[in-house]
PDB file of C-alpha atoms in Angstrom:
ATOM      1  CA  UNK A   1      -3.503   8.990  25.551  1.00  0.00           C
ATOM      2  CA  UNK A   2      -0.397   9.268  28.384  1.00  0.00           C
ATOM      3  CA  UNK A   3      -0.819  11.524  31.100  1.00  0.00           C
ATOM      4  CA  UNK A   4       1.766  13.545  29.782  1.00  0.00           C
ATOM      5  CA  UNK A   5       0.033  14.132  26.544  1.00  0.00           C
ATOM      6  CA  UNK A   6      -3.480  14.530  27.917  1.00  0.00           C
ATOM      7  CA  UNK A   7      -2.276  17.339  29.891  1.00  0.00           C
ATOM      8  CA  UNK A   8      -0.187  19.165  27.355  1.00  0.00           C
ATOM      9  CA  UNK A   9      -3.628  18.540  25.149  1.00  0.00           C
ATOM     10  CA  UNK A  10      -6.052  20.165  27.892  1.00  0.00           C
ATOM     11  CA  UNK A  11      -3.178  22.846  28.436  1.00  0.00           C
ATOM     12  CA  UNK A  12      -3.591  23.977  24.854  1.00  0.00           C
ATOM     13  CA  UNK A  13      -6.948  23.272  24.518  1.00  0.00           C
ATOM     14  CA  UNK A  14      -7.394  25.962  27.195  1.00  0.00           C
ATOM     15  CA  UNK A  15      -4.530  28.562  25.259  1.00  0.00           C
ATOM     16  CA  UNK A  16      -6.041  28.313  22.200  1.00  0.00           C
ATOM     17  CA  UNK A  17      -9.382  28.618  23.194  1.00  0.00           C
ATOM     18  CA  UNK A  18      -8.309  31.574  25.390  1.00  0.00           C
ATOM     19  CA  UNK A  19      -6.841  33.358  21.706  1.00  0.00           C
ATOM     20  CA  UNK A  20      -9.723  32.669  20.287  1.00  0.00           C
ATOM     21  CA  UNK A  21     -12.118  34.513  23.313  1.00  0.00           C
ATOM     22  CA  UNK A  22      -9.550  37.191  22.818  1.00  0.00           C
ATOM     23  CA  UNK A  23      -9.294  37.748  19.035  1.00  0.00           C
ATOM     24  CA  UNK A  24     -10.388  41.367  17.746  1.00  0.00           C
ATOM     25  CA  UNK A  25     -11.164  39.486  14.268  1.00  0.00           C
ATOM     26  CA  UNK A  26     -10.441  36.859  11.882  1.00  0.00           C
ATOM     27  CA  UNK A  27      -9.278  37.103   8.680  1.00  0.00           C
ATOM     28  CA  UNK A  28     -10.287  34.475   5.668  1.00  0.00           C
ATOM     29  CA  UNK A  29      -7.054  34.246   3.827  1.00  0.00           C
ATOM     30  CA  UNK A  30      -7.453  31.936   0.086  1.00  0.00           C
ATOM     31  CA  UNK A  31      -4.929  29.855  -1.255  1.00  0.00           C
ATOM     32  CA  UNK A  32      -3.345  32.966  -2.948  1.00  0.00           C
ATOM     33  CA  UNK A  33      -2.600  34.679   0.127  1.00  0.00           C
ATOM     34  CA  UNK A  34      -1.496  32.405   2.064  1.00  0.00           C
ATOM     35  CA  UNK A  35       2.054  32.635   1.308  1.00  0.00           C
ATOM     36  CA  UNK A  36       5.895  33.444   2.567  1.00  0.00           C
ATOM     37  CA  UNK A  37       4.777  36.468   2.990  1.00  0.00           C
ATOM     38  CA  UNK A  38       1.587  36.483   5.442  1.00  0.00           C
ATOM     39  CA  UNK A  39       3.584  33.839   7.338  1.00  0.00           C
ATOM     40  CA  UNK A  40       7.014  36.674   7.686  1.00  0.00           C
ATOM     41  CA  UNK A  41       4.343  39.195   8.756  1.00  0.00           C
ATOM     42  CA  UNK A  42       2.369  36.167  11.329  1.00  0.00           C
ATOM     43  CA  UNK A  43       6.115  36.101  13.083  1.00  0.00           C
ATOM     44  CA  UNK A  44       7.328  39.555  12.823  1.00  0.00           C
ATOM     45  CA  UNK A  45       3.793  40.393  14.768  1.00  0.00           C
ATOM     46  CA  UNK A  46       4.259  37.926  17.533  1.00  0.00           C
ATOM     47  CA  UNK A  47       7.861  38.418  18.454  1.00  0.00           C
ATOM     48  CA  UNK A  48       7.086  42.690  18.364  1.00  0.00           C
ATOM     49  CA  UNK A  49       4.191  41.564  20.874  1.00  0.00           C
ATOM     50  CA  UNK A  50       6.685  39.406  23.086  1.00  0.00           C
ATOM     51  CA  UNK A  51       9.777  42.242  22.624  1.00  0.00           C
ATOM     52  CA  UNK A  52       6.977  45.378  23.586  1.00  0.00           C
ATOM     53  CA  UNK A  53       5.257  43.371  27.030  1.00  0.00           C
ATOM     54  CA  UNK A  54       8.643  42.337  27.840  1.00  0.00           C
ATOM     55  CA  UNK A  55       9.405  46.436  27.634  1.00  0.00           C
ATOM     56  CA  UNK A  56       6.125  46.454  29.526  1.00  0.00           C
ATOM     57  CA  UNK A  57       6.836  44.419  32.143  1.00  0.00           C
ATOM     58  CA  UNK A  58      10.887  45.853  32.769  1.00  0.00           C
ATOM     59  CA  UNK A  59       9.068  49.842  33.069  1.00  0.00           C
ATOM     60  CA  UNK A  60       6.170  48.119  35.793  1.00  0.00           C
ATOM     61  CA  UNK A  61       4.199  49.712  33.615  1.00  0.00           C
ATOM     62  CA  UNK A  62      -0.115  48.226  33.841  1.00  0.00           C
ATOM     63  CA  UNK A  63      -0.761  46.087  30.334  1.00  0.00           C
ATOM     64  CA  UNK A  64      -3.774  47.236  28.510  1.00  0.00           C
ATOM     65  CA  UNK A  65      -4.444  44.048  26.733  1.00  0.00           C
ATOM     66  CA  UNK A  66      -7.621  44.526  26.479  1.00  0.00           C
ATOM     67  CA  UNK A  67      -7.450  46.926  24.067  1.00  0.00           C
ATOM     68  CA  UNK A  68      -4.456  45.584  21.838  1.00  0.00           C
ATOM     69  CA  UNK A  69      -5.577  44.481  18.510  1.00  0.00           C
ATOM     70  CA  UNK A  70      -5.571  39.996  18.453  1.00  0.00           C
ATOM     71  CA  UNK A  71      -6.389  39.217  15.081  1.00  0.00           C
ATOM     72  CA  UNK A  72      -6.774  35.126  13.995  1.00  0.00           C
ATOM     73  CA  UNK A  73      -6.371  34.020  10.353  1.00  0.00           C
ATOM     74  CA  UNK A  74      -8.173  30.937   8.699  1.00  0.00           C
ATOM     75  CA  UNK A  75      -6.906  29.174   5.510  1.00  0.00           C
ATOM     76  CA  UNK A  76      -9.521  26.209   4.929  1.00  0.00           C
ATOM     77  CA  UNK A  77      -9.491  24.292   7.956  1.00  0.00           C
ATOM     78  CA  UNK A  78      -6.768  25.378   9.991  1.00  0.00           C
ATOM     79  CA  UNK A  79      -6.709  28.851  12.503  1.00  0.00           C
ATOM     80  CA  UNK A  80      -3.411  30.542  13.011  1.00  0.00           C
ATOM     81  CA  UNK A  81      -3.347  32.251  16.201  1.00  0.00           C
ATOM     82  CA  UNK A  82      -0.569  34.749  17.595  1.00  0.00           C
ATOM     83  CA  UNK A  83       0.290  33.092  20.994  1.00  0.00           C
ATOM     84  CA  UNK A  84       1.706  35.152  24.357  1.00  0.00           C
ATOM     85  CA  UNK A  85       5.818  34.459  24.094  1.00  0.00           C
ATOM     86  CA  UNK A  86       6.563  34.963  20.389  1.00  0.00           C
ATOM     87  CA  UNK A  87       4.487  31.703  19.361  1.00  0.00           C
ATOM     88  CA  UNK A  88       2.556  31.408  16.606  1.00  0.00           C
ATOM     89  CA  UNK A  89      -0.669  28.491  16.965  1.00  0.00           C
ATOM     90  CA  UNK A  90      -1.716  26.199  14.277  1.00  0.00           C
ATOM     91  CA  UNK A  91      -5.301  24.736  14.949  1.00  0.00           C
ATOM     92  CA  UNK A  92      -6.306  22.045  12.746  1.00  0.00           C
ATOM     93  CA  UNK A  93      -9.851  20.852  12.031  1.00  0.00           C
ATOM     94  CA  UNK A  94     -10.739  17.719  10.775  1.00  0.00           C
ATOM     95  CA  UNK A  95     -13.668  16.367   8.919  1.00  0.00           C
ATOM     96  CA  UNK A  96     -15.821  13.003   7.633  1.00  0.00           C
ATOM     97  CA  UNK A  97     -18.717  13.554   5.562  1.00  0.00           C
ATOM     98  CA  UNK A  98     -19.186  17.263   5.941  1.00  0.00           C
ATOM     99  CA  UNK A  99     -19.249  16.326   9.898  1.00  0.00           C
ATOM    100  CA  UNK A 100     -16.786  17.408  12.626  1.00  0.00           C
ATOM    101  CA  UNK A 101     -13.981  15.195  14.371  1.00  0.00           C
ATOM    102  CA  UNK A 102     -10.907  16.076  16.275  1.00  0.00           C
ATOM    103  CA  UNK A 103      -9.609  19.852  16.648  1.00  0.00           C
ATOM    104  CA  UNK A 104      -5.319  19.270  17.061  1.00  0.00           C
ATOM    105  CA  UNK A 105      -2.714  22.296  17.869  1.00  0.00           C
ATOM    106  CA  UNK A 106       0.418  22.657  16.662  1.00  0.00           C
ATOM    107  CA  UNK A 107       2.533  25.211  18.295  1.00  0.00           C
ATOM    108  CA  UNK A 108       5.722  27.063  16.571  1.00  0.00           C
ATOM    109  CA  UNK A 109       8.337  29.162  17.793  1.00  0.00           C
ATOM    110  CA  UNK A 110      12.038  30.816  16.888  1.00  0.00           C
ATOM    111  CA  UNK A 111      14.242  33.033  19.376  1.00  0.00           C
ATOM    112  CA  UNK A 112      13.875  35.702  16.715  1.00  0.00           C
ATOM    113  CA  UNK A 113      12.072  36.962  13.475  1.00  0.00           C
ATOM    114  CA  UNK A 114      15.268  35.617  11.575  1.00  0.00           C
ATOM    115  CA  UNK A 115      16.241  32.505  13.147  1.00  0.00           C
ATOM    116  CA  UNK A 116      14.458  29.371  11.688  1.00  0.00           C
ATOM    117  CA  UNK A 117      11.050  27.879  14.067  1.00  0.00           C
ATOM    118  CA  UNK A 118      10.552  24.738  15.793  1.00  0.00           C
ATOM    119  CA  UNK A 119       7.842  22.766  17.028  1.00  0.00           C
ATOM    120  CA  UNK A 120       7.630  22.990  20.532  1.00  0.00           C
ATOM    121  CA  UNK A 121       4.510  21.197  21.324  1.00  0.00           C
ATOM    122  CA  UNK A 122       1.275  19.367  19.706  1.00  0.00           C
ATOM    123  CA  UNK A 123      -1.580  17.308  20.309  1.00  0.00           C
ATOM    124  CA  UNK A 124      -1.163  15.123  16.883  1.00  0.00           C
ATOM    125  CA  UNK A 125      -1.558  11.599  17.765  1.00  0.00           C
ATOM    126  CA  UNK A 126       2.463  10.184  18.475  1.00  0.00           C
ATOM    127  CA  UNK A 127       2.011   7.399  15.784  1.00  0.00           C
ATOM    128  CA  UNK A 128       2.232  10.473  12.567  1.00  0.00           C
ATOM    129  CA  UNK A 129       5.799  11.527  11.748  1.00  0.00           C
ATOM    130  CA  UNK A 130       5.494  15.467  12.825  1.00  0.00           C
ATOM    131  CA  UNK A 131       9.359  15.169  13.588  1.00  0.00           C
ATOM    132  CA  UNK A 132       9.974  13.845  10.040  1.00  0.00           C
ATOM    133  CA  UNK A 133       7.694  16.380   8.729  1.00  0.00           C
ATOM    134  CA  UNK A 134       9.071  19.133  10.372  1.00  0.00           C
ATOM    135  CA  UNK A 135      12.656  18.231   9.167  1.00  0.00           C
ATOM    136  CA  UNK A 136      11.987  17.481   5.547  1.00  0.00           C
ATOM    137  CA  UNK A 137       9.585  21.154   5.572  1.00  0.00           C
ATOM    138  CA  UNK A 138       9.385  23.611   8.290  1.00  0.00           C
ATOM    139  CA  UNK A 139      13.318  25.396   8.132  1.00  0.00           C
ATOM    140  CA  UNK A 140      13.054  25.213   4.116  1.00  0.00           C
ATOM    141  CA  UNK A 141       9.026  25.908   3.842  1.00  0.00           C
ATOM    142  CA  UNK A 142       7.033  26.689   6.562  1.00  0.00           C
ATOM    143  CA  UNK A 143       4.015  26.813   4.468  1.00  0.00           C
ATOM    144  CA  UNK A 144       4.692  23.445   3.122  1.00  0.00           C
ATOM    145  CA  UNK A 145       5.169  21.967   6.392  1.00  0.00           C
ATOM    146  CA  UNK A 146       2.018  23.553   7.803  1.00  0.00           C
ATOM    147  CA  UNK A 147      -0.143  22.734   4.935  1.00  0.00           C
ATOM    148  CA  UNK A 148       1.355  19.336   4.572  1.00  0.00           C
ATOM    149  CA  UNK A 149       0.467  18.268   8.251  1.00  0.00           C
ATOM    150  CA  UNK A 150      -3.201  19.316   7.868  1.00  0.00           C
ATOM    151  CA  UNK A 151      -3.075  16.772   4.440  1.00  0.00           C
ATOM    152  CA  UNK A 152      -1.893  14.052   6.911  1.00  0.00           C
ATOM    153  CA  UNK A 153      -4.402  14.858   9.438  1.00  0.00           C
ATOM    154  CA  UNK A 154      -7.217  15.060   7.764  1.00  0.00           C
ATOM    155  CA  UNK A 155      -5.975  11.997   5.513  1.00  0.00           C
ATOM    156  CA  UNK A 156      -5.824   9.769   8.949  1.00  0.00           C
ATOM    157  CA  UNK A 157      -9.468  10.812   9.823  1.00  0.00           C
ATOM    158  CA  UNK A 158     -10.428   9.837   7.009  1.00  0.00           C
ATOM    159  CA  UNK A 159      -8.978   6.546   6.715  1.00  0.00           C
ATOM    160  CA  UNK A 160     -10.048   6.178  10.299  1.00  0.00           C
ATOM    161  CA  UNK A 161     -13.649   6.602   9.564  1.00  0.00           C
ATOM    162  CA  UNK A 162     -14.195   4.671   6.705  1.00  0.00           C
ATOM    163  CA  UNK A 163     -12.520   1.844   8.810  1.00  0.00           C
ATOM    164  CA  UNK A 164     -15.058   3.011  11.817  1.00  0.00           C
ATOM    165  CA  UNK A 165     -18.032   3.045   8.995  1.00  0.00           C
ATOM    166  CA  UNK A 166     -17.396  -0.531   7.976  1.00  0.00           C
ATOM    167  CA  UNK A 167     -17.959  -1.635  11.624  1.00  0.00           C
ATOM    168  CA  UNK A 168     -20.768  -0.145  12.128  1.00  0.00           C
ATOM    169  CA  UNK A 169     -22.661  -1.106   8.966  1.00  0.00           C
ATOM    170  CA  UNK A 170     -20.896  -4.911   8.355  1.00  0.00           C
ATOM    171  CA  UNK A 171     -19.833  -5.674  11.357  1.00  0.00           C
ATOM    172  CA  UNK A 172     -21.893  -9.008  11.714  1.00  0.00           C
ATOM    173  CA  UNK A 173     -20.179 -10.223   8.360  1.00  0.00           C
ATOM    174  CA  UNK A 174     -16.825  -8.832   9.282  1.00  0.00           C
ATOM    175  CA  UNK A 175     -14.319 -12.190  11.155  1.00  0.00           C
ATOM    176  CA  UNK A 176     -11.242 -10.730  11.925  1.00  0.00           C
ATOM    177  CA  UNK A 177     -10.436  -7.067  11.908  1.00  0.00           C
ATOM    178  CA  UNK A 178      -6.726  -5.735  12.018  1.00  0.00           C
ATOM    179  CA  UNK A 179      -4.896  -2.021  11.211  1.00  0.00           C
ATOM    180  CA  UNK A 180      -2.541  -0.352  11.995  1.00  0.00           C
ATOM    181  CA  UNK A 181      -2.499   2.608  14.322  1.00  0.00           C
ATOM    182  CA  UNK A 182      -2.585   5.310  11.556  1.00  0.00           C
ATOM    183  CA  UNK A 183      -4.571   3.281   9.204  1.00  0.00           C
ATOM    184  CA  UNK A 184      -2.104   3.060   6.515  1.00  0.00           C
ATOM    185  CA  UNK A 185      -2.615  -1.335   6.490  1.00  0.00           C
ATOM    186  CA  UNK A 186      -5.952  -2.489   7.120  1.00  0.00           C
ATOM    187  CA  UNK A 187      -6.802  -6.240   6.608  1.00  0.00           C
ATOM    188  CA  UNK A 188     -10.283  -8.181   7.288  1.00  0.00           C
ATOM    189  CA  UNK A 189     -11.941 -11.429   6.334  1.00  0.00           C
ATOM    190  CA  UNK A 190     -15.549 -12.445   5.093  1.00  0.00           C
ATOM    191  CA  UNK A 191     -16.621 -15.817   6.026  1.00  0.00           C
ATOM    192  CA  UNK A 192     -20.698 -15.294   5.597  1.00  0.00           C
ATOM    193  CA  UNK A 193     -19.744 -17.567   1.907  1.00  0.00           C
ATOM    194  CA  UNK A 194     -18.751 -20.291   0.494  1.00  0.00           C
ATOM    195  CA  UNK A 195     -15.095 -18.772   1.056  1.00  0.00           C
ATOM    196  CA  UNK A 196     -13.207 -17.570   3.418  1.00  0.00           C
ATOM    197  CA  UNK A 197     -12.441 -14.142   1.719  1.00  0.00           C
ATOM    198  CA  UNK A 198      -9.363 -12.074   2.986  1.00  0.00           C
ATOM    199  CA  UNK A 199      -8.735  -8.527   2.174  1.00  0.00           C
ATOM    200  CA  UNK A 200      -5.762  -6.582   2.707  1.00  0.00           C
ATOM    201  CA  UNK A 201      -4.792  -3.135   1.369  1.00  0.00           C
ATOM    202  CA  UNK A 202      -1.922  -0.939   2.382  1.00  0.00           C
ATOM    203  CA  UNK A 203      -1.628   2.814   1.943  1.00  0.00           C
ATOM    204  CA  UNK A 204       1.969   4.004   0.632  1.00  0.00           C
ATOM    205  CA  UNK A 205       1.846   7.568   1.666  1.00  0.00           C
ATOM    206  CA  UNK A 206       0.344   8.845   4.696  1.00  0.00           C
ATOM    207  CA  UNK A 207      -2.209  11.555   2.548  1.00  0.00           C
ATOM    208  CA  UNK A 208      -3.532   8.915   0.429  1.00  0.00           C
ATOM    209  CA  UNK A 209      -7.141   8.110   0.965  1.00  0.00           C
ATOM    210  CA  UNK A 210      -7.832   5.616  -1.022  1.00  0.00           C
ATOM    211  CA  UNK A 211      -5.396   2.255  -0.934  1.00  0.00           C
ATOM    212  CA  UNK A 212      -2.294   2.116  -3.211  1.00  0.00           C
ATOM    213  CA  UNK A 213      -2.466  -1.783  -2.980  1.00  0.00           C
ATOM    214  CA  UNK A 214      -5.486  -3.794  -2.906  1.00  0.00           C
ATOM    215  CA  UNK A 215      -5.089  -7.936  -2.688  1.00  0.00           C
ATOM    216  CA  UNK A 216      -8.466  -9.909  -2.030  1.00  0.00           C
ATOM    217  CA  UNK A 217      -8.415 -13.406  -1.977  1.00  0.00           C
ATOM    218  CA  UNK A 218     -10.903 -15.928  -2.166  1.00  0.00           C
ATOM    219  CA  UNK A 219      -9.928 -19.156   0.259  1.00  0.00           C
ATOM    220  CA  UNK A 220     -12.478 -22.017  -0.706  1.00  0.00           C
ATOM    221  CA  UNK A 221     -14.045 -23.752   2.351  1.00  0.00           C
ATOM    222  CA  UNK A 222     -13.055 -27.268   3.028  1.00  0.00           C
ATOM    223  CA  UNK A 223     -16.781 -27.745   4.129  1.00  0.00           C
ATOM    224  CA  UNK A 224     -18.511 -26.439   0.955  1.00  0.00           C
ATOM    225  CA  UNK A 225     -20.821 -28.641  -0.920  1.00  0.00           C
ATOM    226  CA  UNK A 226     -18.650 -27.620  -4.554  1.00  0.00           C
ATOM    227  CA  UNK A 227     -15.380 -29.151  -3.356  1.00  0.00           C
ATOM    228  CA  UNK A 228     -14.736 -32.742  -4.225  1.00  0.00           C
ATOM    229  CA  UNK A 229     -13.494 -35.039  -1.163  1.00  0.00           C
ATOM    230  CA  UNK A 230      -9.978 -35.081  -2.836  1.00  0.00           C
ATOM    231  CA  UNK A 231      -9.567 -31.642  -2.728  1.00  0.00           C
ATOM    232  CA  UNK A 232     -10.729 -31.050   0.788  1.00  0.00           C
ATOM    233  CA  UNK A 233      -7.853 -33.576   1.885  1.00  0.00           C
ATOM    234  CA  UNK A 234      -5.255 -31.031  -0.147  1.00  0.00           C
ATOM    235  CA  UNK A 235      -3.984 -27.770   0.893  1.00  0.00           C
ATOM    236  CA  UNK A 236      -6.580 -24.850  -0.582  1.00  0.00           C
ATOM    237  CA  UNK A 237      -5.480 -23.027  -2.936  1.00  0.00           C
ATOM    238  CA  UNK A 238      -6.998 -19.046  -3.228  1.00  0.00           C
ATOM    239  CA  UNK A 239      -8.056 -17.155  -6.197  1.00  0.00           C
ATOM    240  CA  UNK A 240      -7.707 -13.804  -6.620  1.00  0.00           C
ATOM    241  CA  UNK A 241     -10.663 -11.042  -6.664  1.00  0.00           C
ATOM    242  CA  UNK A 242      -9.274  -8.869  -9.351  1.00  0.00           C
ATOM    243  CA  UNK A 243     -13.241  -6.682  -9.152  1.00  0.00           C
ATOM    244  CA  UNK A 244     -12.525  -6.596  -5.577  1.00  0.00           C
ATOM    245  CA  UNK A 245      -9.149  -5.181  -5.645  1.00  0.00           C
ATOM    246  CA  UNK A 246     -10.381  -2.498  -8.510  1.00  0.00           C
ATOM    247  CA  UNK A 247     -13.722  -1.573  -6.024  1.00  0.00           C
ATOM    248  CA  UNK A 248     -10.905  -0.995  -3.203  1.00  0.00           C
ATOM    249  CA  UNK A 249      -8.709   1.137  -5.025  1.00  0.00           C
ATOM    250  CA  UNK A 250     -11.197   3.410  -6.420  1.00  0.00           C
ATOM    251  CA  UNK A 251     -13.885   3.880  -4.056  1.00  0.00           C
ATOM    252  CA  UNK A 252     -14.542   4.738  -0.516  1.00  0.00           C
ATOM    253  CA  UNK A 253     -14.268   1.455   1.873  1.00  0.00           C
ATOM    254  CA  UNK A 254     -17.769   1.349   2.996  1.00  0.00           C
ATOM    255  CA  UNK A 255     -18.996   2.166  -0.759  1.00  0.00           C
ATOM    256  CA  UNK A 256     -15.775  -0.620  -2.173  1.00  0.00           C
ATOM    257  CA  UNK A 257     -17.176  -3.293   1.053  1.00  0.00           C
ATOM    258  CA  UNK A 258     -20.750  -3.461  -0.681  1.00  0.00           C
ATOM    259  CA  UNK A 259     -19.882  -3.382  -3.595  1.00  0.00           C
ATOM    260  CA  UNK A 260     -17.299  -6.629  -3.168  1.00  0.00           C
ATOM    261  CA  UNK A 261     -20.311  -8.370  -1.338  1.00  0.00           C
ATOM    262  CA  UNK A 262     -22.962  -7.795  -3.925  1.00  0.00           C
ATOM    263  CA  UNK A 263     -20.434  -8.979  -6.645  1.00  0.00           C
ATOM    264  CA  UNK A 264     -19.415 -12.236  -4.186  1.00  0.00           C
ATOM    265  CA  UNK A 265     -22.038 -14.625  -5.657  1.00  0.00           C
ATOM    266  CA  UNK A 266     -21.556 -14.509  -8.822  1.00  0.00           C
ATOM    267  CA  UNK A 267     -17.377 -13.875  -8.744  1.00  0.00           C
ATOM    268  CA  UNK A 268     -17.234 -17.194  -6.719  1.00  0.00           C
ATOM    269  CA  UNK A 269     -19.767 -18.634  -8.837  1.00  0.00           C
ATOM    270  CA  UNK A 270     -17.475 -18.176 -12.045  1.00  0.00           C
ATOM    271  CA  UNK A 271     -14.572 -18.943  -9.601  1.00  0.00           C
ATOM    272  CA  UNK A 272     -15.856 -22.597  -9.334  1.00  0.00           C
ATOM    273  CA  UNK A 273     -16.879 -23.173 -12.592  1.00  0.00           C
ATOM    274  CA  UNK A 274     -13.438 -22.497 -14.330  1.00  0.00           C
ATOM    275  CA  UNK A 275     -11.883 -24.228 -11.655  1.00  0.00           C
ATOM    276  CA  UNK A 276     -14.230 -27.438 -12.278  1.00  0.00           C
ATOM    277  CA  UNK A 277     -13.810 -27.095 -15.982  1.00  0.00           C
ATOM    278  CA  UNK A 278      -9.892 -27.253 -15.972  1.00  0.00           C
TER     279      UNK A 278
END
């Protein structure tokens, strides 16, 4: 993280966790009410709040803050909070495997209830497209947009994890190891066999969790017993795991990883024996 973004994350961090010592109550909205609506009534709320302290502040007369009503909303995994200066704060949760992972905070604001919102600041990591996101979405749906970035969140955690899960389990059988910052191209090799086996699969939208293309291929050895000394002298040519690529595209990576290695064996086995027999 840059200094510059590790202190606007510890700055909101401290905001947000500030609203939430200060809400009077939160409200569990369901997919139904979350709508247009609830969001109109979200801003009209904090710019009234911004418009009466600024009246306030102009008469010197004491806030009572204390007693003014803060309320928070949930929708699934996000909090929407109603920040000091007509903002409204988006907190995002994210999840693996039921467990807890990063908390990020999106903060919007607009000069007025009618003019359209911006982001002004977040903590999402720079590599996701928020300003893409928040051009395609947030002037022509602001539910969209907001709903749309917790997809991609959560979606990167997720592909992060499984990534994170592979390490820890295979690591010993994993050679190299390469992705890409948000996890949308990860490749690897196994070279515990008779082949060099290389896996690569590439994610073509940023809220997919499982790979849209799988491609496994099996690289024979020039050192195994199988090959003949003629073909050791020629240039290798790979076969394709067609099982592999199927395991990949429809289960998790950890779960698609052991399933790939329990199949090796006897795909490479069949492998060889076609390729002996032609």
């Amino acid at each position: 993280i840059l200094d510059s973004d590790k202190l606007i994350f510890e700055r909101l961090q401290k905001e947000f966790e500030a609203a939430r010592v200060a809400q009077t109550e939160e409200i569990s909205i369901d997919d139904e009410q979350w709508n247009d609506g609830l969001l109109a009534t979200i801003r009209e709320k904090v710019h009234i709040e911004a418009e009466r302290k600024a009246m306030v502040n102009l008469a010197n007369i004491p806030t009572d803050s204390q007693f003014q009503s803060r309320t928070t909303y949930r929708i699934r995994n996000k909090v929407i909070y109603c920040l000091d200066g007509a903002r409204i704060g988006i907190q995002y949760e994210t999840f693996f495997a039921g467990e807890p992972c990063e908390i990020y905070h999106c903060v919007l604001e607009s000069k007025s209830f009618l003019e359209k919102m911006t982001v002004t600041e977040h903590t999402l990591p720079f590599f996701l497209p928020i300003r893409e996101v928040e051009t395609d979405h947030l002037s022509s749906n602001a539910i969209r947009f907001i709903d749309h970035l917790e997809e991609i969140l959560q979606s990167y955690i997720d592909r992060r994890e499984q990534v994170r899960l592979i390490k820890e389990l295979y690591g010993n059988q994993i050679g190299e190891l390469f992705y890409s910052l948000p996890y949308t191209l990860i490749e690897f090799t196994l070279e515990d066999f008779e082949c060099k086996v290389t896996v690569s699969i590439r994610y073509s939208d940023l809220i997919l969790t499982l790979p849209s293309q799988a491609r496994v291929l099996a690289w024979p050895l020039r050192s195994a017993k199988r090959i003949s000394a003629a073909d050791r002298r020629a240039q290798p040519v790979p076969s394709r795991l067609s099982y592999a690529e199927n395991a990949l595209k429809t289960l998790s990576l950890p779960e698609a990883y052991a399933e790939i290695v329990l199949e090796l064996p006897r795909a490479l086995k069949q492998m060889f024996y076609s390729q002996e027999s032609d």
